[in-house]
Amino acid sequence: MTKSEIRKDYFKDEYIIFAPSRSERPQTIENPAVVETTENCHFCPHSFHGETITYQDDGYGDDWEVISIVNKFAALTPDNDSAYGQAEVIVETRKHGMDINDFSVDHIVRVFNAYIDRFTNLKNMDGIKHVIVFKNEGGKAGASIAHTHSQVIALPILPPKVEAEAMAYNKYYLEHAICPYCDIIKLETDKPRVIWEDENLFVLAPYASNSPYGAWFIPKRHIRLISELTRSEKESFAIAMKIVLGKLDEIGVSYNYFVENAINREDYHMHIKLAPRPNVWAGLELGTGVIINSILPEHAAEIYRGETKAKTIRF
Ligand SMILES: [Zn+2]
Ligand SMILES: [Zn+2]
């Protein structure tokens, strides 16, 4: 049995308890989700009726592959003073039943171009303090097939979690005279937590990952916003995401990923954080914020590099 270990984040006051033996506990199998077919899918082209379209990758013709629409069930809308904001859904393909890791590199670059267009437009809306681009990919372990999509939400508030990251970032910069993400690349190069890299991008399983199989995608160039990525850098993201998300698909793990940008700060280092779906949080996590992770990052990196097979698909 492997011993547990407490680790602290590189620069934030976050603690994670790694308990590898927990993944050997008896597990209960989740109930398979309802199968979603093309007939009842909201994101198949034939179901679009009067949607507000904000972006199409073919201009506004009939040959789009990536499209952005205003979320019909949005919690935040521009006409509501009590819950002001905007929420859009980026439908990543017109084909039902595909995953983003099945797309070509060029197609993933087109998805990134949609992220950039919507991010840039929403951050320029009046009264917007933060814009988050994210994807929830669920139901891998069950039988559900969801039409693959991402979301972009513009918020009228700066979320405390984002502010806490900004404060920790600034403090690290003052103390070390280097951005923490540039420093993480330096510190982790040649370490066992490296998942993949090329001249543009560094992908690692972070030392104190707060979710099993967590991964960070950090551009090697110190850039503040996703809109500053070059074509070649977007291709590097696409290649790495095909490998990493393809592995999660293979082992049956659902995930979220989110693009971290800073819209109201002079300096930041944009990146994408991947958070495979963690165990349902229990009393310790809810009461203290201290998270238990049953998969060591070194082990996760070996699995992503294809050197080890995943021992369990449920956690
Ligand atoms: Zn569909
Ligand atoms: Zn940096």
PDB file of C-alpha atoms and ligand atoms in Angstrom:
ATOM      1  CA  MET A   1       0.000   0.000   0.000  1.00  0.00           C
ATOM      2  CA  THR A   2       1.349   3.464  -0.902  1.00  0.00           C
ATOM      3  CA  LYS A   3       1.544   5.981   1.983  1.00  0.00           C
ATOM      4  CA  SER A   4      -0.512   9.175   1.891  1.00  0.00           C
ATOM      5  CA  GLU A   5       1.185  12.558   1.469  1.00  0.00           C
ATOM      6  CA  ILE A   6       0.089  16.200   1.967  1.00  0.00           C
ATOM      7  CA  ARG A   7       1.249  18.630  -0.738  1.00  0.00           C
ATOM      8  CA  LYS A   8       0.892  22.408  -1.115  1.00  0.00           C
ATOM      9  CA  ASP A   9       0.242  24.176  -4.419  1.00  0.00           C
ATOM     10  CA  TYR A  10       3.195  25.870  -6.183  1.00  0.00           C
ATOM     11  CA  PHE A  11       2.093  29.365  -5.146  1.00  0.00           C
ATOM     12  CA  LYS A  12      -1.421  29.319  -3.715  1.00  0.00           C
ATOM     13  CA  ASP A  13      -2.408  28.416  -0.161  1.00  0.00           C
ATOM     14  CA  GLU A  14      -4.096  25.198  -1.231  1.00  0.00           C
ATOM     15  CA  TYR A  15      -3.419  21.815   0.293  1.00  0.00           C
ATOM     16  CA  ILE A  16      -4.131  18.424  -1.231  1.00  0.00           C
ATOM     17  CA  ILE A  17      -3.958  15.062   0.529  1.00  0.00           C
ATOM     18  CA  PHE A  18      -2.754  12.361  -1.844  1.00  0.00           C
ATOM     19  CA  ALA A  19      -4.140   9.014  -0.738  1.00  0.00           C
ATOM     20  CA  PRO A  20      -3.301   6.499  -3.499  1.00  0.00           C
ATOM     21  CA  SER A  21      -4.659   3.562  -1.492  1.00  0.00           C
ATOM     22  CA  ARG A  22      -8.156   5.078  -1.678  1.00  0.00           C
ATOM     23  CA  SER A  23      -8.368   4.125  -5.359  1.00  0.00           C
ATOM     24  CA  GLU A  24      -8.185   0.494  -4.211  1.00  0.00           C
ATOM     25  CA  ARG A  25     -11.336   0.797  -2.067  1.00  0.00           C
ATOM     26  CA  PRO A  26     -14.427  -0.994  -3.236  1.00  0.00           C
ATOM     27  CA  GLN A  27     -16.315   1.231  -5.626  1.00  0.00           C
ATOM     28  CA  THR A  28     -19.918   1.606  -6.522  1.00  0.00           C
ATOM     29  CA  ILE A  29     -20.785   1.974 -10.166  1.00  0.00           C
ATOM     30  CA  GLU A  30     -22.594   5.123 -11.228  1.00  0.00           C
ATOM     31  CA  ASN A  31     -25.998   4.774 -12.807  1.00  0.00           C
ATOM     32  CA  PRO A  32     -25.665   5.140 -16.559  1.00  0.00           C
ATOM     33  CA  ALA A  33     -27.103   8.456 -17.735  1.00  0.00           C
ATOM     34  CA  VAL A  34     -30.004   8.691 -20.159  1.00  0.00           C
ATOM     35  CA  VAL A  35     -28.876   8.203 -23.742  1.00  0.00           C
ATOM     36  CA  GLU A  36     -29.263  11.412 -25.694  1.00  0.00           C
ATOM     37  CA  THR A  37     -30.024  10.862 -29.363  1.00  0.00           C
ATOM     38  CA  THR A  38     -29.996  13.213 -32.326  1.00  0.00           C
ATOM     39  CA  GLU A  39     -33.824  13.440 -32.113  1.00  0.00           C
ATOM     40  CA  ASN A  40     -33.867  15.134 -28.711  1.00  0.00           C
ATOM     41  CA  CYS A  41     -30.497  16.919 -28.963  1.00  0.00           C
ATOM     42  CA  HIS A  42     -30.609  20.725 -28.638  1.00  0.00           C
ATOM     43  CA  PHE A  43     -27.294  21.177 -30.450  1.00  0.00           C
ATOM     44  CA  CYS A  44     -27.898  19.242 -33.673  1.00  0.00           C
ATOM     45  CA  PRO A  45     -28.368  21.713 -36.571  1.00  0.00           C
ATOM     46  CA  HIS A  46     -31.919  20.458 -37.259  1.00  0.00           C
ATOM     47  CA  SER A  47     -33.067  21.621 -33.780  1.00  0.00           C
ATOM     48  CA  PHE A  48     -32.026  25.244 -34.292  1.00  0.00           C
ATOM     49  CA  HIS A  49     -35.101  27.473 -34.491  1.00  0.00           C
ATOM     50  CA  GLY A  50     -34.652  31.186 -33.897  1.00  0.00           C
ATOM     51  CA  GLU A  51     -31.448  30.897 -31.863  1.00  0.00           C
ATOM     52  CA  THR A  52     -29.373  34.040 -31.522  1.00  0.00           C
ATOM     53  CA  ILE A  53     -26.184  33.146 -33.372  1.00  0.00           C
ATOM     54  CA  THR A  54     -23.125  35.148 -32.307  1.00  0.00           C
ATOM     55  CA  TYR A  55     -20.387  33.372 -34.302  1.00  0.00           C
ATOM     56  CA  GLN A  56     -20.026  30.990 -37.237  1.00  0.00           C
ATOM     57  CA  ASP A  57     -16.709  29.764 -38.537  1.00  0.00           C
ATOM     58  CA  ASP A  58     -17.815  30.032 -42.192  1.00  0.00           C
ATOM     59  CA  GLY A  59     -18.952  33.641 -41.939  1.00  0.00           C
ATOM     60  CA  TYR A  60     -22.741  33.260 -41.889  1.00  0.00           C
ATOM     61  CA  GLY A  61     -23.316  30.655 -44.614  1.00  0.00           C
ATOM     62  CA  ASP A  62     -24.576  27.081 -44.386  1.00  0.00           C
ATOM     63  CA  ASP A  63     -21.242  25.314 -44.090  1.00  0.00           C
ATOM     64  CA  TRP A  64     -20.393  26.053 -40.484  1.00  0.00           C
ATOM     65  CA  GLU A  65     -18.594  23.481 -38.412  1.00  0.00           C
ATOM     66  CA  VAL A  66     -18.272  25.579 -35.223  1.00  0.00           C
ATOM     67  CA  ILE A  67     -21.038  27.951 -34.118  1.00  0.00           C
ATOM     68  CA  SER A  68     -21.812  30.009 -31.015  1.00  0.00           C
ATOM     69  CA  ILE A  69     -25.362  30.631 -29.826  1.00  0.00           C
ATOM     70  CA  VAL A  70     -26.821  32.507 -26.870  1.00  0.00           C
ATOM     71  CA  ASN A  71     -27.813  29.996 -24.182  1.00  0.00           C
ATOM     72  CA  LYS A  72     -31.620  29.787 -24.113  1.00  0.00           C
ATOM     73  CA  PHE A  73     -31.542  28.785 -20.455  1.00  0.00           C
ATOM     74  CA  ALA A  74     -28.966  31.360 -19.380  1.00  0.00           C
ATOM     75  CA  ALA A  75     -28.700  32.294 -15.696  1.00  0.00           C
ATOM     76  CA  LEU A  76     -27.288  35.684 -16.714  1.00  0.00           C
ATOM     77  CA  THR A  77     -28.687  37.936 -19.460  1.00  0.00           C
ATOM     78  CA  PRO A  78     -27.819  41.455 -20.681  1.00  0.00           C
ATOM     79  CA  ASP A  79     -31.396  42.702 -20.039  1.00  0.00           C
ATOM     80  CA  ASN A  80     -31.554  41.693 -16.372  1.00  0.00           C
ATOM     81  CA  ASP A  81     -30.120  44.245 -13.917  1.00  0.00           C
ATOM     82  CA  SER A  82     -30.373  41.718 -11.078  1.00  0.00           C
ATOM     83  CA  ALA A  83     -28.349  39.033 -12.880  1.00  0.00           C
ATOM     84  CA  TYR A  84     -26.533  40.866 -15.661  1.00  0.00           C
ATOM     85  CA  GLY A  85     -24.175  39.057 -18.019  1.00  0.00           C
ATOM     86  CA  GLN A  86     -24.083  36.808 -21.031  1.00  0.00           C
ATOM     87  CA  ALA A  87     -23.942  33.037 -21.495  1.00  0.00           C
ATOM     88  CA  GLU A  88     -23.200  31.375 -24.822  1.00  0.00           C
ATOM     89  CA  VAL A  89     -22.801  27.796 -26.003  1.00  0.00           C
ATOM     90  CA  ILE A  90     -20.146  26.959 -28.587  1.00  0.00           C
ATOM     91  CA  VAL A  91     -21.295  23.905 -30.549  1.00  0.00           C
ATOM     92  CA  GLU A  92     -17.993  22.400 -31.669  1.00  0.00           C
ATOM     93  CA  THR A  93     -19.279  20.313 -34.574  1.00  0.00           C
ATOM     94  CA  ARG A  94     -22.491  19.757 -36.490  1.00  0.00           C
ATOM     95  CA  LYS A  95     -22.026  15.985 -36.092  1.00  0.00           C
ATOM     96  CA  HIS A  96     -23.656  14.243 -33.144  1.00  0.00           C
ATOM     97  CA  GLY A  97     -21.703  11.724 -31.066  1.00  0.00           C
ATOM     98  CA  MET A  98     -18.137  12.974 -31.591  1.00  0.00           C
ATOM     99  CA  ASP A  99     -15.655  13.987 -28.911  1.00  0.00           C
ATOM    100  CA  ILE A 100     -13.234  16.898 -29.241  1.00  0.00           C
ATOM    101  CA  ASN A 101     -10.302  14.440 -29.205  1.00  0.00           C
ATOM    102  CA  ASP A 102     -11.722  12.831 -32.379  1.00  0.00           C
ATOM    103  CA  PHE A 103     -11.391  16.137 -34.282  1.00  0.00           C
ATOM    104  CA  SER A 104      -8.491  16.961 -36.627  1.00  0.00           C
ATOM    105  CA  VAL A 105      -5.871  19.446 -35.403  1.00  0.00           C
ATOM    106  CA  ASP A 106      -7.316  22.005 -37.829  1.00  0.00           C
ATOM    107  CA  HIS A 107     -10.823  21.493 -36.401  1.00  0.00           C
ATOM    108  CA  ILE A 108      -9.615  22.031 -32.802  1.00  0.00           C
ATOM    109  CA  VAL A 109      -7.878  25.227 -33.983  1.00  0.00           C
ATOM    110  CA  ARG A 110     -11.289  26.337 -35.336  1.00  0.00           C
ATOM    111  CA  VAL A 111     -12.812  25.680 -31.893  1.00  0.00           C
ATOM    112  CA  PHE A 112     -10.043  27.848 -30.373  1.00  0.00           C
ATOM    113  CA  ASN A 113     -10.836  30.592 -32.892  1.00  0.00           C
ATOM    114  CA  ALA A 114     -14.454  30.520 -31.669  1.00  0.00           C
ATOM    115  CA  TYR A 115     -13.239  30.724 -28.029  1.00  0.00           C
ATOM    116  CA  ILE A 116     -11.096  33.741 -28.950  1.00  0.00           C
ATOM    117  CA  ASP A 117     -13.863  35.545 -30.828  1.00  0.00           C
ATOM    118  CA  ARG A 118     -16.446  35.098 -28.069  1.00  0.00           C
ATOM    119  CA  PHE A 119     -13.971  35.767 -25.228  1.00  0.00           C
ATOM    120  CA  THR A 120     -12.840  39.004 -26.882  1.00  0.00           C
ATOM    121  CA  ASN A 121     -16.380  40.202 -27.597  1.00  0.00           C
ATOM    122  CA  LEU A 122     -17.769  39.393 -24.154  1.00  0.00           C
ATOM    123  CA  LYS A 123     -14.864  40.925 -22.222  1.00  0.00           C
ATOM    124  CA  ASN A 124     -15.593  44.200 -24.046  1.00  0.00           C
ATOM    125  CA  MET A 125     -19.248  44.286 -22.925  1.00  0.00           C
ATOM    126  CA  ASP A 126     -20.066  47.101 -20.516  1.00  0.00           C
ATOM    127  CA  GLY A 127     -19.833  46.180 -16.847  1.00  0.00           C
ATOM    128  CA  ILE A 128     -18.154  42.793 -17.341  1.00  0.00           C
ATOM    129  CA  LYS A 129     -15.452  41.879 -14.801  1.00  0.00           C
ATOM    130  CA  HIS A 130     -14.609  38.312 -15.825  1.00  0.00           C
ATOM    131  CA  VAL A 131     -15.153  35.919 -18.755  1.00  0.00           C
ATOM    132  CA  ILE A 132     -14.730  32.177 -18.376  1.00  0.00           C
ATOM    133  CA  VAL A 133     -14.453  29.722 -21.276  1.00  0.00           C
ATOM    134  CA  PHE A 134     -14.973  26.122 -20.208  1.00  0.00           C
ATOM    135  CA  LYS A 135     -16.069  22.664 -21.247  1.00  0.00           C
ATOM    136  CA  ASN A 136     -17.908  19.976 -19.298  1.00  0.00           C
ATOM    137  CA  GLU A 137     -17.521  16.547 -20.822  1.00  0.00           C
ATOM    138  CA  GLY A 138     -19.707  14.160 -18.904  1.00  0.00           C
ATOM    139  CA  GLY A 139     -21.052  10.687 -18.822  1.00  0.00           C
ATOM    140  CA  LYS A 140     -18.018   8.923 -20.250  1.00  0.00           C
ATOM    141  CA  ALA A 141     -18.372   6.042 -17.883  1.00  0.00           C
ATOM    142  CA  GLY A 142     -22.087   5.718 -18.602  1.00  0.00           C
ATOM    143  CA  ALA A 143     -23.975   5.400 -21.844  1.00  0.00           C
ATOM    144  CA  SER A 144     -24.737   9.070 -22.404  1.00  0.00           C
ATOM    145  CA  ILE A 145     -23.739  10.706 -25.696  1.00  0.00           C
ATOM    146  CA  ALA A 146     -23.857  14.464 -25.460  1.00  0.00           C
ATOM    147  CA  HIS A 147     -23.328  16.738 -28.455  1.00  0.00           C
ATOM    148  CA  THR A 148     -19.889  18.114 -27.765  1.00  0.00           C
ATOM    149  CA  HIS A 149     -19.890  21.799 -26.810  1.00  0.00           C
ATOM    150  CA  SER A 150     -18.179  24.438 -24.676  1.00  0.00           C
ATOM    151  CA  GLN A 151     -19.534  27.449 -22.819  1.00  0.00           C
ATOM    152  CA  VAL A 152     -18.540  31.089 -22.440  1.00  0.00           C
ATOM    153  CA  ILE A 153     -19.929  33.100 -19.545  1.00  0.00           C
ATOM    154  CA  ALA A 154     -19.428  36.820 -18.912  1.00  0.00           C
ATOM    155  CA  LEU A 155     -19.801  37.809 -15.264  1.00  0.00           C
ATOM    156  CA  PRO A 156     -20.460  41.247 -13.724  1.00  0.00           C
ATOM    157  CA  ILE A 157     -18.358  40.293 -10.688  1.00  0.00           C
ATOM    158  CA  LEU A 158     -14.753  39.234 -10.178  1.00  0.00           C
ATOM    159  CA  PRO A 159     -15.079  35.752  -8.615  1.00  0.00           C
ATOM    160  CA  PRO A 160     -13.160  35.474  -5.285  1.00  0.00           C
ATOM    161  CA  LYS A 161     -11.318  32.370  -6.551  1.00  0.00           C
ATOM    162  CA  VAL A 162     -10.004  34.348  -9.534  1.00  0.00           C
ATOM    163  CA  GLU A 163      -9.028  37.242  -7.278  1.00  0.00           C
ATOM    164  CA  ALA A 164      -7.215  34.890  -4.890  1.00  0.00           C
ATOM    165  CA  GLU A 165      -5.222  33.464  -7.814  1.00  0.00           C
ATOM    166  CA  ALA A 166      -4.348  37.024  -8.917  1.00  0.00           C
ATOM    167  CA  MET A 167      -3.142  37.981  -5.426  1.00  0.00           C
ATOM    168  CA  ALA A 168      -1.021  34.821  -5.148  1.00  0.00           C
ATOM    169  CA  TYR A 169       0.362  35.441  -8.660  1.00  0.00           C
ATOM    170  CA  ASN A 170       1.381  39.020  -7.785  1.00  0.00           C
ATOM    171  CA  LYS A 171       2.958  37.963  -4.482  1.00  0.00           C
ATOM    172  CA  TYR A 172       4.990  35.239  -6.239  1.00  0.00           C
ATOM    173  CA  TYR A 173       6.147  37.731  -8.881  1.00  0.00           C
ATOM    174  CA  LEU A 174       7.316  40.196  -6.231  1.00  0.00           C
ATOM    175  CA  GLU A 175       9.193  37.538  -4.269  1.00  0.00           C
ATOM    176  CA  HIS A 176      10.783  35.635  -7.154  1.00  0.00           C
ATOM    177  CA  ALA A 177      10.975  38.253  -9.953  1.00  0.00           C
ATOM    178  CA  ILE A 178       9.414  35.736 -12.341  1.00  0.00           C
ATOM    179  CA  CYS A 179       5.863  34.769 -13.227  1.00  0.00           C
ATOM    180  CA  PRO A 180       4.833  31.590 -11.370  1.00  0.00           C
ATOM    181  CA  TYR A 181       3.759  29.807 -14.558  1.00  0.00           C
ATOM    182  CA  CYS A 182       7.080  30.608 -16.314  1.00  0.00           C
ATOM    183  CA  ASP A 183       8.784  29.340 -13.151  1.00  0.00           C
ATOM    184  CA  ILE A 184       6.663  26.161 -13.023  1.00  0.00           C
ATOM    185  CA  ILE A 185       7.859  25.333 -16.567  1.00  0.00           C
ATOM    186  CA  LYS A 186      11.482  25.827 -15.420  1.00  0.00           C
ATOM    187  CA  LEU A 187      11.017  23.836 -12.215  1.00  0.00           C
ATOM    188  CA  GLU A 188       9.156  20.930 -13.820  1.00  0.00           C
ATOM    189  CA  THR A 189      11.272  20.487 -16.973  1.00  0.00           C
ATOM    190  CA  ASP A 190      12.671  16.920 -17.036  1.00  0.00           C
ATOM    191  CA  LYS A 191      10.623  16.009 -13.941  1.00  0.00           C
ATOM    192  CA  PRO A 192       8.384  12.911 -13.828  1.00  0.00           C
ATOM    193  CA  ARG A 193       5.249  15.069 -13.946  1.00  0.00           C
ATOM    194  CA  VAL A 194       5.802  16.206 -17.570  1.00  0.00           C
ATOM    195  CA  ILE A 195       3.071  14.826 -19.829  1.00  0.00           C
ATOM    196  CA  TRP A 196       4.012  16.362 -23.198  1.00  0.00           C
ATOM    197  CA  GLU A 197       5.882  19.350 -24.626  1.00  0.00           C
ATOM    198  CA  ASP A 198       7.041  20.947 -27.847  1.00  0.00           C
ATOM    199  CA  GLU A 199       8.596  24.319 -28.660  1.00  0.00           C
ATOM    200  CA  ASN A 200       5.297  26.132 -27.908  1.00  0.00           C
ATOM    201  CA  LEU A 201       3.557  24.316 -25.083  1.00  0.00           C
ATOM    202  CA  PHE A 202       4.296  22.578 -21.771  1.00  0.00           C
ATOM    203  CA  VAL A 203       1.778  20.068 -20.390  1.00  0.00           C
ATOM    204  CA  LEU A 204       2.180  18.710 -16.870  1.00  0.00           C
ATOM    205  CA  ALA A 205       0.397  16.900 -14.087  1.00  0.00           C
ATOM    206  CA  PRO A 206       0.748  19.606 -11.374  1.00  0.00           C
ATOM    207  CA  TYR A 207       2.611  18.687  -8.165  1.00  0.00           C
ATOM    208  CA  ALA A 208      -0.457  19.314  -5.958  1.00  0.00           C
ATOM    209  CA  SER A 209      -3.199  18.516  -8.452  1.00  0.00           C
ATOM    210  CA  ASN A 210      -6.647  19.074  -6.940  1.00  0.00           C
ATOM    211  CA  SER A 211      -8.268  16.438  -9.127  1.00  0.00           C
ATOM    212  CA  PRO A 212      -7.340  12.920 -10.221  1.00  0.00           C
ATOM    213  CA  TYR A 213      -5.542  13.024 -13.607  1.00  0.00           C
ATOM    214  CA  GLY A 214      -5.468  16.858 -13.437  1.00  0.00           C
ATOM    215  CA  ALA A 215      -3.325  18.510 -16.139  1.00  0.00           C
ATOM    216  CA  TRP A 216      -2.204  22.060 -16.961  1.00  0.00           C
ATOM    217  CA  PHE A 217      -1.493  23.273 -20.510  1.00  0.00           C
ATOM    218  CA  ILE A 218       0.901  26.267 -20.278  1.00  0.00           C
ATOM    219  CA  PRO A 219       2.175  28.119 -23.366  1.00  0.00           C
ATOM    220  CA  LYS A 220       5.968  28.569 -23.198  1.00  0.00           C
ATOM    221  CA  ARG A 221       5.595  32.188 -24.315  1.00  0.00           C
ATOM    222  CA  HIS A 222       4.478  34.497 -21.497  1.00  0.00           C
ATOM    223  CA  ILE A 223       1.176  35.774 -22.903  1.00  0.00           C
ATOM    224  CA  ARG A 224      -1.746  37.271 -21.017  1.00  0.00           C
ATOM    225  CA  LEU A 225      -4.777  36.285 -23.109  1.00  0.00           C
ATOM    226  CA  ILE A 226      -5.952  33.383 -25.301  1.00  0.00           C
ATOM    227  CA  SER A 227      -6.337  35.899 -28.150  1.00  0.00           C
ATOM    228  CA  GLU A 228      -2.553  36.326 -28.266  1.00  0.00           C
ATOM    229  CA  LEU A 229      -1.958  32.673 -29.317  1.00  0.00           C
ATOM    230  CA  THR A 230      -0.358  32.239 -32.755  1.00  0.00           C
ATOM    231  CA  ARG A 231      -1.616  29.644 -35.257  1.00  0.00           C
ATOM    232  CA  SER A 232       1.360  27.414 -34.401  1.00  0.00           C
ATOM    233  CA  GLU A 233       0.631  27.680 -30.648  1.00  0.00           C
ATOM    234  CA  LYS A 234      -3.039  26.783 -31.208  1.00  0.00           C
ATOM    235  CA  GLU A 235      -1.886  23.711 -33.172  1.00  0.00           C
ATOM    236  CA  SER A 236       0.306  22.669 -30.240  1.00  0.00           C
ATOM    237  CA  PHE A 237      -2.712  22.929 -27.893  1.00  0.00           C
ATOM    238  CA  ALA A 238      -4.737  20.843 -30.369  1.00  0.00           C
ATOM    239  CA  ILE A 239      -2.104  18.077 -30.611  1.00  0.00           C
ATOM    240  CA  ALA A 240      -1.677  17.911 -26.815  1.00  0.00           C
ATOM    241  CA  MET A 241      -5.438  17.958 -26.161  1.00  0.00           C
ATOM    242  CA  LYS A 242      -5.974  15.092 -28.605  1.00  0.00           C
ATOM    243  CA  ILE A 243      -3.451  13.008 -26.630  1.00  0.00           C
ATOM    244  CA  VAL A 244      -4.618  13.916 -23.117  1.00  0.00           C
ATOM    245  CA  LEU A 245      -8.393  14.014 -23.706  1.00  0.00           C
ATOM    246  CA  GLY A 246      -8.102  10.898 -25.884  1.00  0.00           C
ATOM    247  CA  LYS A 247      -6.548   9.069 -22.920  1.00  0.00           C
ATOM    248  CA  LEU A 248      -9.389  10.157 -20.595  1.00  0.00           C
ATOM    249  CA  ASP A 249     -11.863   8.977 -23.240  1.00  0.00           C
ATOM    250  CA  GLU A 250     -10.065   5.618 -23.415  1.00  0.00           C
ATOM    251  CA  ILE A 251     -10.118   5.073 -19.645  1.00  0.00           C
ATOM    252  CA  GLY A 252     -13.684   6.374 -19.284  1.00  0.00           C
ATOM    253  CA  VAL A 253     -13.147   9.526 -17.202  1.00  0.00           C
ATOM    254  CA  SER A 254     -15.384  12.608 -17.450  1.00  0.00           C
ATOM    255  CA  TYR A 255     -13.753  16.014 -17.194  1.00  0.00           C
ATOM    256  CA  ASN A 256     -13.975  19.790 -17.166  1.00  0.00           C
ATOM    257  CA  TYR A 257     -11.402  22.131 -18.581  1.00  0.00           C
ATOM    258  CA  PHE A 258     -11.294  25.885 -18.352  1.00  0.00           C
ATOM    259  CA  VAL A 259      -9.266  28.643 -19.962  1.00  0.00           C
ATOM    260  CA  GLU A 260      -7.674  30.983 -17.434  1.00  0.00           C
ATOM    261  CA  ASN A 261      -7.157  34.542 -18.668  1.00  0.00           C
ATOM    262  CA  ALA A 262      -6.985  37.807 -16.778  1.00  0.00           C
ATOM    263  CA  ILE A 263      -9.097  40.479 -18.360  1.00  0.00           C
ATOM    264  CA  ASN A 264      -8.590  43.357 -15.953  1.00  0.00           C
ATOM    265  CA  ARG A 265      -4.925  42.915 -15.070  1.00  0.00           C
ATOM    266  CA  GLU A 266      -1.789  44.148 -16.742  1.00  0.00           C
ATOM    267  CA  ASP A 267       0.060  40.889 -16.362  1.00  0.00           C
ATOM    268  CA  TYR A 268      -0.801  37.194 -16.338  1.00  0.00           C
ATOM    269  CA  HIS A 269       0.168  33.956 -18.057  1.00  0.00           C
ATOM    270  CA  MET A 270      -2.853  32.360 -19.732  1.00  0.00           C
ATOM    271  CA  HIS A 271      -3.230  28.592 -19.620  1.00  0.00           C
ATOM    272  CA  ILE A 272      -5.814  25.806 -19.653  1.00  0.00           C
ATOM    273  CA  LYS A 273      -6.504  23.707 -16.574  1.00  0.00           C
ATOM    274  CA  LEU A 274      -8.008  20.253 -17.018  1.00  0.00           C
ATOM    275  CA  ALA A 275      -9.921  18.852 -14.057  1.00  0.00           C
ATOM    276  CA  PRO A 276     -11.232  15.320 -14.502  1.00  0.00           C
ATOM    277  CA  ARG A 277     -14.374  14.836 -12.460  1.00  0.00           C
ATOM    278  CA  PRO A 278     -13.377  14.374  -8.836  1.00  0.00           C
ATOM    279  CA  ASN A 279     -14.991  12.121  -6.285  1.00  0.00           C
ATOM    280  CA  VAL A 280     -18.137  13.566  -4.800  1.00  0.00           C
ATOM    281  CA  TRP A 281     -16.828  15.899  -2.142  1.00  0.00           C
ATOM    282  CA  ALA A 282     -17.393  14.760   1.386  1.00  0.00           C
ATOM    283  CA  GLY A 283     -17.351  16.482   4.770  1.00  0.00           C
ATOM    284  CA  LEU A 284     -13.585  17.109   4.828  1.00  0.00           C
ATOM    285  CA  GLU A 285     -13.569  18.909   1.482  1.00  0.00           C
ATOM    286  CA  LEU A 286     -16.747  20.911   2.130  1.00  0.00           C
ATOM    287  CA  GLY A 287     -15.789  21.814   5.707  1.00  0.00           C
ATOM    288  CA  THR A 288     -12.109  22.687   5.189  1.00  0.00           C
ATOM    289  CA  GLY A 289     -11.437  23.116   1.463  1.00  0.00           C
ATOM    290  CA  VAL A 290      -8.706  20.466   1.803  1.00  0.00           C
ATOM    291  CA  ILE A 291      -9.136  17.994  -1.022  1.00  0.00           C
ATOM    292  CA  ILE A 292      -8.264  14.309  -1.151  1.00  0.00           C
ATOM    293  CA  ASN A 293      -6.880  13.045  -4.467  1.00  0.00           C
ATOM    294  CA  SER A 294      -6.364   9.322  -4.958  1.00  0.00           C
ATOM    295  CA  ILE A 295      -4.117   9.589  -8.053  1.00  0.00           C
ATOM    296  CA  LEU A 296      -0.530  10.871  -7.651  1.00  0.00           C
ATOM    297  CA  PRO A 297       0.439  13.300 -10.462  1.00  0.00           C
ATOM    298  CA  GLU A 298       3.576  11.247 -11.234  1.00  0.00           C
ATOM    299  CA  HIS A 299       1.332   8.236 -11.838  1.00  0.00           C
ATOM    300  CA  ALA A 300      -1.136  10.274 -13.921  1.00  0.00           C
ATOM    301  CA  ALA A 301       1.744  11.548 -16.113  1.00  0.00           C
ATOM    302  CA  GLU A 302       2.944   7.966 -16.722  1.00  0.00           C
ATOM    303  CA  ILE A 303      -0.565   7.024 -17.835  1.00  0.00           C
ATOM    304  CA  TYR A 304      -0.835  10.044 -20.165  1.00  0.00           C
ATOM    305  CA  ARG A 305       2.619   9.239 -21.635  1.00  0.00           C
ATOM    306  CA  GLY A 306       1.374   5.715 -22.312  1.00  0.00           C
ATOM    307  CA  GLU A 307       3.981   4.049 -20.058  1.00  0.00           C
ATOM    308  CA  THR A 308       1.462   2.574 -17.597  1.00  0.00           C
ATOM    309  CA  LYS A 309      -2.082   1.398 -17.933  1.00  0.00           C
ATOM    310  CA  ALA A 310      -4.732   2.990 -15.683  1.00  0.00           C
ATOM    311  CA  LYS A 311      -5.520   0.657 -12.797  1.00  0.00           C
ATOM    312  CA  THR A 312      -9.057   1.820 -12.184  1.00  0.00           C
ATOM    313  CA  ILE A 313     -11.515   3.842 -14.230  1.00  0.00           C
ATOM    314  CA  ARG A 314     -13.640   4.874 -11.260  1.00  0.00           C
ATOM    315  CA  PHE A 315     -12.613   7.204  -8.475  1.00  0.00           C
TER     316      PHE A 315
HETATM  317 ZN    ZN B   1     -26.683  16.496 -31.412  1.00  0.00          ZN
HETATM  318 ZN    ZN B   2       4.813  33.616 -17.466  1.00  0.00          ZN
END
